[in-house]
mmCIF file of C-alpha atoms in Angstrom:
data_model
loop_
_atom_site.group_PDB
_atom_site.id
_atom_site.type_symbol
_atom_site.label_atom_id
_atom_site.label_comp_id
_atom_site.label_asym_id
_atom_site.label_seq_id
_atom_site.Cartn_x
_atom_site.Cartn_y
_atom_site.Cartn_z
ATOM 1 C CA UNK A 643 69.681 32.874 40.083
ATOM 2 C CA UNK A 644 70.351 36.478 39.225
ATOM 3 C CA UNK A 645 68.912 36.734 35.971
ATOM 4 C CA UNK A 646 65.627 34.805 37.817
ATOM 5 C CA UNK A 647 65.381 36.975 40.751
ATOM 6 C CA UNK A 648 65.132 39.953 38.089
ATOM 7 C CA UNK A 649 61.445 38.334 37.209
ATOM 8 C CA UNK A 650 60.520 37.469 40.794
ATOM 9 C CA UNK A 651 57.497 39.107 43.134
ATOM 10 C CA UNK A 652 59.523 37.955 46.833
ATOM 11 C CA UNK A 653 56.863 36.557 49.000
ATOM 12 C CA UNK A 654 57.908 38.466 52.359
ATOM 13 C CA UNK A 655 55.777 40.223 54.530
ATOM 14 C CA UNK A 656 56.020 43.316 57.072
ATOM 15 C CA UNK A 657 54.603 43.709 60.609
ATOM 16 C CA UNK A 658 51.594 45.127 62.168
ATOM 17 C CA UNK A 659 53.648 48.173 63.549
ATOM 18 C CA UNK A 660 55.208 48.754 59.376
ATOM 19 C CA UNK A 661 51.375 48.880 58.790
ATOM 20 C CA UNK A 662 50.329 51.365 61.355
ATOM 21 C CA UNK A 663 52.806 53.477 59.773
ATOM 22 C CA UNK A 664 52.969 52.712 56.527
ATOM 23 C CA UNK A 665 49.406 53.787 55.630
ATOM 24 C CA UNK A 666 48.885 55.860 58.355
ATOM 25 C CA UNK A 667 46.261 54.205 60.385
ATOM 26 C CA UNK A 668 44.425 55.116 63.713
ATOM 27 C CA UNK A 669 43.373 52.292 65.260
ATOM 28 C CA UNK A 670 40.354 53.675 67.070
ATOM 29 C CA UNK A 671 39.322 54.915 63.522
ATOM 30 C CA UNK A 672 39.033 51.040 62.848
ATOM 31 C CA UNK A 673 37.128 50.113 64.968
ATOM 32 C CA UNK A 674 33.997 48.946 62.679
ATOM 33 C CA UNK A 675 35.657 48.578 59.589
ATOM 34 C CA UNK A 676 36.394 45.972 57.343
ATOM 35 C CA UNK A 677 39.527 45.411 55.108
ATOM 36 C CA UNK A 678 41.513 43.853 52.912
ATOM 37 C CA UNK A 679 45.026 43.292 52.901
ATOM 38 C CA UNK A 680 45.708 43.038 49.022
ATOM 39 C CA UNK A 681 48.605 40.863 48.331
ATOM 40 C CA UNK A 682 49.655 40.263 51.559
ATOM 41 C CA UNK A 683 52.167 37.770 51.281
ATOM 42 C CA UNK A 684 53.781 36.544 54.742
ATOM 43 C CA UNK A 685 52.620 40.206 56.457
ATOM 44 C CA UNK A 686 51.486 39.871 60.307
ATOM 45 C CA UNK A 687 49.021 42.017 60.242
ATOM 46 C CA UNK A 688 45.562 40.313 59.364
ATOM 47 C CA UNK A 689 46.950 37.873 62.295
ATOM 48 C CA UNK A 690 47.377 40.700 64.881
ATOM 49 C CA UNK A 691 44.422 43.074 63.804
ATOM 50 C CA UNK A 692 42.109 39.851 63.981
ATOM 51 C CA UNK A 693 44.106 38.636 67.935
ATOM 52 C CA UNK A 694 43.039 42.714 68.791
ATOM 53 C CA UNK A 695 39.499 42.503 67.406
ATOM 54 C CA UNK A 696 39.572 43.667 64.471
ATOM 55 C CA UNK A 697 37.818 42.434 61.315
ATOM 56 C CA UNK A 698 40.293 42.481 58.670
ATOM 57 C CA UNK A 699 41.022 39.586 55.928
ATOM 58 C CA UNK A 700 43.788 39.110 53.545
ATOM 59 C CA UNK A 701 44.370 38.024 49.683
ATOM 60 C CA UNK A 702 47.510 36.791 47.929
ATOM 61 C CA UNK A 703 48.519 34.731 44.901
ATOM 62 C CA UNK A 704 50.163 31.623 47.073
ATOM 63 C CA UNK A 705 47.591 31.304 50.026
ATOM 64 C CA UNK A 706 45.738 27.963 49.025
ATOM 65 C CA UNK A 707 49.121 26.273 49.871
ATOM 66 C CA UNK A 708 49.907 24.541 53.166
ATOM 67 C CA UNK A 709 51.944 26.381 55.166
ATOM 68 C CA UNK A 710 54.689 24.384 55.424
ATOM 69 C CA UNK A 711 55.810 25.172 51.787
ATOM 70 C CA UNK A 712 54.580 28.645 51.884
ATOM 71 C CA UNK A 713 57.307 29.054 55.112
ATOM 72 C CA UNK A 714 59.956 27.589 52.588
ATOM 73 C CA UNK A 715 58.972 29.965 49.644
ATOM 74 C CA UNK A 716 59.337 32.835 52.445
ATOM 75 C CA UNK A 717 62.509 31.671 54.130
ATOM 76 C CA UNK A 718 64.289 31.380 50.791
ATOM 77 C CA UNK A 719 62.956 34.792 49.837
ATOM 78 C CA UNK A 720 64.241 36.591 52.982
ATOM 79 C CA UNK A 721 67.812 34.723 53.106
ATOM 80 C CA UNK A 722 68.190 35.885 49.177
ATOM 81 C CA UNK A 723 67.068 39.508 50.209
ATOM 82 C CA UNK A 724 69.288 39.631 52.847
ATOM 83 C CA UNK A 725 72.174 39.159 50.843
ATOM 84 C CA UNK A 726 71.007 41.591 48.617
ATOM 85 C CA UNK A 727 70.801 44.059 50.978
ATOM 86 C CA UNK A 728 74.782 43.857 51.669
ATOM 87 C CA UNK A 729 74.278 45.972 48.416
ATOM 88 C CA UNK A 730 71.599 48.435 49.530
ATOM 89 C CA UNK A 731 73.501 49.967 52.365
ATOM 90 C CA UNK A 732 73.015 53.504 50.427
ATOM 91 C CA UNK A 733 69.338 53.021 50.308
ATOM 92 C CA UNK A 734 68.751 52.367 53.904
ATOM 93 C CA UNK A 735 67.096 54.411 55.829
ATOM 94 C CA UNK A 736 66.866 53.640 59.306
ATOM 95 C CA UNK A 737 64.212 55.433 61.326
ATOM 96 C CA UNK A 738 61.793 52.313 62.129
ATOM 97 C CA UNK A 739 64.706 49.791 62.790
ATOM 98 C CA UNK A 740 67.736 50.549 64.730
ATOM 99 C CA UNK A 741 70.068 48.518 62.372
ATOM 100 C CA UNK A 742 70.375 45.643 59.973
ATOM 101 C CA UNK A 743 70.387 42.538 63.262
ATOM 102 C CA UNK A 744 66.826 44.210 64.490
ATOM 103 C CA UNK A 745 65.391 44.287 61.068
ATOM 104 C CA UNK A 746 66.312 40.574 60.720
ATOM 105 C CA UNK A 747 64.785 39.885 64.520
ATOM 106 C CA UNK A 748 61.515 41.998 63.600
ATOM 107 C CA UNK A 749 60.974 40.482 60.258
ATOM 108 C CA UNK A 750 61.228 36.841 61.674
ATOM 109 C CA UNK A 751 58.993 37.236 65.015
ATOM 110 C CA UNK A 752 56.248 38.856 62.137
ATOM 111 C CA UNK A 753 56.541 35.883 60.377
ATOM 112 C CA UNK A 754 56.260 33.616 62.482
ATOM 113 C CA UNK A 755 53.262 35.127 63.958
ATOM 114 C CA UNK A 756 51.487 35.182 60.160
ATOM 115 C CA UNK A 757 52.630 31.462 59.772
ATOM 116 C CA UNK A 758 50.947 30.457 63.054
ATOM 117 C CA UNK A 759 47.530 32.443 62.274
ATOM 118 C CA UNK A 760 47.429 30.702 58.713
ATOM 119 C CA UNK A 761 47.398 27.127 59.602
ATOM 120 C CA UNK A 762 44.451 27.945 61.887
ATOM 121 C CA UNK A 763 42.606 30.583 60.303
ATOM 122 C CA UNK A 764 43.660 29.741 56.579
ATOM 123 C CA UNK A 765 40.414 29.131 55.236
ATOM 124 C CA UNK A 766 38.830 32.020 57.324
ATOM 125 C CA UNK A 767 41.034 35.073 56.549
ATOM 126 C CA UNK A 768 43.257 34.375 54.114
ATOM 127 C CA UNK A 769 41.998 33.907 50.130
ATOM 128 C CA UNK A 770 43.915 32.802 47.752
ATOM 129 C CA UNK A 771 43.803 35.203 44.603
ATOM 130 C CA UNK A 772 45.673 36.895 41.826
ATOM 131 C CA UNK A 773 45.570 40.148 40.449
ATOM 132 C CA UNK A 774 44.340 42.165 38.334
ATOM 133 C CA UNK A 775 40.960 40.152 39.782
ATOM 134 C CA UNK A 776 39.789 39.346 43.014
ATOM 135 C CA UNK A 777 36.671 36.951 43.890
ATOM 136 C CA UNK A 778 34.899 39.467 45.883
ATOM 137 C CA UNK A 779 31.693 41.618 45.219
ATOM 138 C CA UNK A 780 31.688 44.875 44.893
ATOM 139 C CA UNK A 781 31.841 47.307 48.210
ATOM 140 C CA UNK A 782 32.808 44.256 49.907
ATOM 141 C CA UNK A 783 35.267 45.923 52.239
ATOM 142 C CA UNK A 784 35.570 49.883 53.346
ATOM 143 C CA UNK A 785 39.318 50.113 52.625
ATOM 144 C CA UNK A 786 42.000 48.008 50.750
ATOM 145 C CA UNK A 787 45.721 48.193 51.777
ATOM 146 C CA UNK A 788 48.336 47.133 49.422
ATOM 147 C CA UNK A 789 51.805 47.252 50.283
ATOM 148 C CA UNK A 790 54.912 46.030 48.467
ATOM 149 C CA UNK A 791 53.949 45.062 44.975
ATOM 150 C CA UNK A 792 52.508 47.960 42.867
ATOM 151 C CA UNK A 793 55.013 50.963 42.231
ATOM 152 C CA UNK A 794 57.438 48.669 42.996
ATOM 153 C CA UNK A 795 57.925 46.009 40.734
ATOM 154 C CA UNK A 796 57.406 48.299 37.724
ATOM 155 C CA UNK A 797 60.019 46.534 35.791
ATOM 156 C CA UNK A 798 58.065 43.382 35.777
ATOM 157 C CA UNK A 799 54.680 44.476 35.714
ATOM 158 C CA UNK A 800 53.332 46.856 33.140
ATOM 159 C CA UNK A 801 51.491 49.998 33.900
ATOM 160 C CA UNK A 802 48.095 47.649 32.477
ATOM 161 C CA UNK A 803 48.435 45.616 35.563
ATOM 162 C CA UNK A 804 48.891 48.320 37.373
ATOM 163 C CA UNK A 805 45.792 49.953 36.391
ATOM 164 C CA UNK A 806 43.754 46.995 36.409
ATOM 165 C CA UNK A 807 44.687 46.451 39.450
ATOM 166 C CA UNK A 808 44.289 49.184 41.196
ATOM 167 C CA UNK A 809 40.784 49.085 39.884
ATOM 168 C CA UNK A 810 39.818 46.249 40.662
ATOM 169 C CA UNK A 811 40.888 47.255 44.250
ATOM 170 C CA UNK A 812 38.465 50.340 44.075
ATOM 171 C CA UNK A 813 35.606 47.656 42.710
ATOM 172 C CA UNK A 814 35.839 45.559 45.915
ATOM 173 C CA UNK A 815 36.117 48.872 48.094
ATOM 174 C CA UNK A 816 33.562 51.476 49.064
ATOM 175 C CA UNK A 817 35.358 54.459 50.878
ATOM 176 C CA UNK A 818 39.244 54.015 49.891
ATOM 177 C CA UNK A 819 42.637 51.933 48.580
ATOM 178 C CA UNK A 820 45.655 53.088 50.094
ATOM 179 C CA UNK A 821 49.231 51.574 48.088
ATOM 180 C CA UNK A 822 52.338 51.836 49.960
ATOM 181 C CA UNK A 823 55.722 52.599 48.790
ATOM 182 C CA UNK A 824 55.871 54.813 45.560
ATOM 183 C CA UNK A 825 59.235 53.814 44.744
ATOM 184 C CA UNK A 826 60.898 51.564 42.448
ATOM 185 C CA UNK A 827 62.384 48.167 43.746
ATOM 186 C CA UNK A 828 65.982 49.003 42.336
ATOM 187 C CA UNK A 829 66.096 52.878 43.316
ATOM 188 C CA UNK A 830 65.033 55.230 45.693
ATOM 189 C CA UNK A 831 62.746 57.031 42.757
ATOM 190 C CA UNK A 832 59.159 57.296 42.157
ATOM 191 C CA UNK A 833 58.019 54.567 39.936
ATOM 192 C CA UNK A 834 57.236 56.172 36.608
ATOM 193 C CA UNK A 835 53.485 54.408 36.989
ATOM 194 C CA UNK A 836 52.301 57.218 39.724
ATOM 195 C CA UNK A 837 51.496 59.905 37.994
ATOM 196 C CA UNK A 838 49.842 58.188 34.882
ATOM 197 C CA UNK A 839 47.903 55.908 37.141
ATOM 198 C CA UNK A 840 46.793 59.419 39.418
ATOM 199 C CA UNK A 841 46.265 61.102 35.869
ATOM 200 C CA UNK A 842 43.692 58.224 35.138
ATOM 201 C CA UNK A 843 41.872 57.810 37.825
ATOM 202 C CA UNK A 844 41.270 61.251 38.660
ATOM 203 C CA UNK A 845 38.072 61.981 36.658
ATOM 204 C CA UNK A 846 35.929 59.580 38.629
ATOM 205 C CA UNK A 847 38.399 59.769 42.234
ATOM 206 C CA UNK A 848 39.905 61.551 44.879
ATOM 207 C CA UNK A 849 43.715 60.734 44.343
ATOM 208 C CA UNK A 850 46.149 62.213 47.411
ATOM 209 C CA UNK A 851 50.179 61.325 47.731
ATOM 210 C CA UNK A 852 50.663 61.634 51.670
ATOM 211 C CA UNK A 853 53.575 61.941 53.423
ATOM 212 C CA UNK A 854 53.893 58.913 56.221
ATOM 213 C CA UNK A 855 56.184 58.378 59.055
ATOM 214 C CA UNK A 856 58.049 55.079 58.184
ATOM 215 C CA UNK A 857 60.981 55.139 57.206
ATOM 216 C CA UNK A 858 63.360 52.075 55.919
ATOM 217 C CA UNK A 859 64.550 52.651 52.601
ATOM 218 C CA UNK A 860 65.543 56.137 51.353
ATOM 219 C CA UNK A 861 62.654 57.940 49.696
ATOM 220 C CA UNK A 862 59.763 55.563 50.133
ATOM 221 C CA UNK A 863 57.899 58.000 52.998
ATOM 222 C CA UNK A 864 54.794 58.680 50.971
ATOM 223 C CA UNK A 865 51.507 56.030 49.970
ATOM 224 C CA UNK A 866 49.199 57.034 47.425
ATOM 225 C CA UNK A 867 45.163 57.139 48.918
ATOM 226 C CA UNK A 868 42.230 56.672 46.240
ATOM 227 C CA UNK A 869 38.897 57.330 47.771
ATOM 228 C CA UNK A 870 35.869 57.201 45.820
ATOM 229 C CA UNK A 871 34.254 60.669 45.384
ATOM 230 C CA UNK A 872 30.749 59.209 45.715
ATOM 231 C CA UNK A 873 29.135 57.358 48.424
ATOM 232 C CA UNK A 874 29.208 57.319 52.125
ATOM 233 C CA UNK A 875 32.236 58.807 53.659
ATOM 234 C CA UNK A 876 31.760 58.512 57.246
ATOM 235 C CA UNK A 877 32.776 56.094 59.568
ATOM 236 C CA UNK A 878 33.186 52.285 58.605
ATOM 237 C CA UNK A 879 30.267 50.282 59.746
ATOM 238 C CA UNK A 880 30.876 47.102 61.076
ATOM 239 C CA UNK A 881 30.439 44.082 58.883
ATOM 240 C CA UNK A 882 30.759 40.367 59.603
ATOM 241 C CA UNK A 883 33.083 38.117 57.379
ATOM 242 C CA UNK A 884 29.795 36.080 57.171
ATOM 243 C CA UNK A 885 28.778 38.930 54.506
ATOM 244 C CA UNK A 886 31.484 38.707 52.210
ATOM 245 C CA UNK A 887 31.035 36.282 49.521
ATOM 246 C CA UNK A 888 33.486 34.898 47.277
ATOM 247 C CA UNK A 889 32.881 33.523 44.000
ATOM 248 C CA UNK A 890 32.935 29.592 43.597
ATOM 249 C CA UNK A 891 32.845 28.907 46.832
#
């Protein structure tokens, strides 16, 4: 099990609130946007920005599968990272939960609230897909969120994938890609990948580290933004999820 869980991407998720924070978003600023939640995993957000009004959509490697084995995958995921945690005591940081019991209580009501949204809105908001591609058109959505897989799980997936990824996320975007944390799974450093992917892109986008105001583990208060440098900048227009079209379906 150890030796396994050193090759594993955990299919957890965070909240809606984790999100607001995470990559620093206004909600009145999203008001006629439309976005992607890249590699989602069990996050509640899609489900509570869609309850609010909001058009938002999200992609991961395991949606395709009924939700009654997804909630097993995800169950088994969180017990295991909760006993790893025992270990991470160091690397907590705790500013958005008060302590270990409400991270546990948050983490399940988000859950459940993602689990209930998928087995009636699977087919309508949540795609299954794996990166480095994704089976939308280009521009398809004003801004792409990813949170929890690039930066870090850089000791299972090479800086190719990570570049690849990242722009195929640009591809499917036409104003910006924000990736959230910048550390490593097993430290509290910057993944080695940030700079070389920032010293790539650069020539054809605006790249920006920004500081953000969640804090859980110890040094992961900053997401990386990639907007493109050409195009309309303004506010998101609103677009239907009638206009996005995915290929082979």
């Amino acid at each position: 099990m150890q030796n396994a869980s050193k090759e594993k991407i955990w299919f957890l998720g965070r909240g809606f609130e984790e999100y607001l924070l995470m990559f620093k978003l206004n909600l009145p600023d999203l008001a006629h946007c439309h976005i992607l939640d890249c590699n989602a995993g069990a996050s509640s957000f899609t489900a509570e920005m869609n309850h609010k009004g909001y058009d938002v959509i999200a992609a991961d490697i395991l949606y395709g599968q009924s939700a009654e084995k997804m909630e097993n995958i995800s169950e088994n995921d969180f017990l295991t990272l909760m006993n790893a945690h025992k270990d991470l005591k160091n690397e907590e940081d705790w500013g958005f939960f008060e302590n270990h019991d409400h991270m546990i209580q948050y983490r399940i009501k988000s859950y459940n609230k993602f689990f209930e949204h998928y087995k009636t809105g699977k087919d309508a908001f949540y795609i299954e897909s794996k990166l480095p591609k994704l089976p939308f058109r280009n521009n398809s959505f004003h801004l792409v969120l990813s949170s929890h897989l690039l930066f870090l799980y850089d000791d299972r997936l090479d800086y190719n994938f990570h570049l690849q990824s990242v722009k195929e996320m640009i591809r499917v975007s036409s104003q910006e890609v924000r990736i959230y944390p910048l550390v490593r799974l097993r430290s509290n450093r910057k993944s080695k990948f940030v700079d070389s992917l920032i010293r790539d892109l650069s020539p054809n986008y605006h790249t920006e580290i920004q500081k953000v105001d969640y804090r859980f583990r110890e040094g992961a208060d900053e997401m990386l933004r990639i907007q493109k440098t050409s195009g309309d900048q303004s506010r998101c227009g609103l677009i239907s999820t009638d206009m996005i079209k995915i290929e082979g379906k």
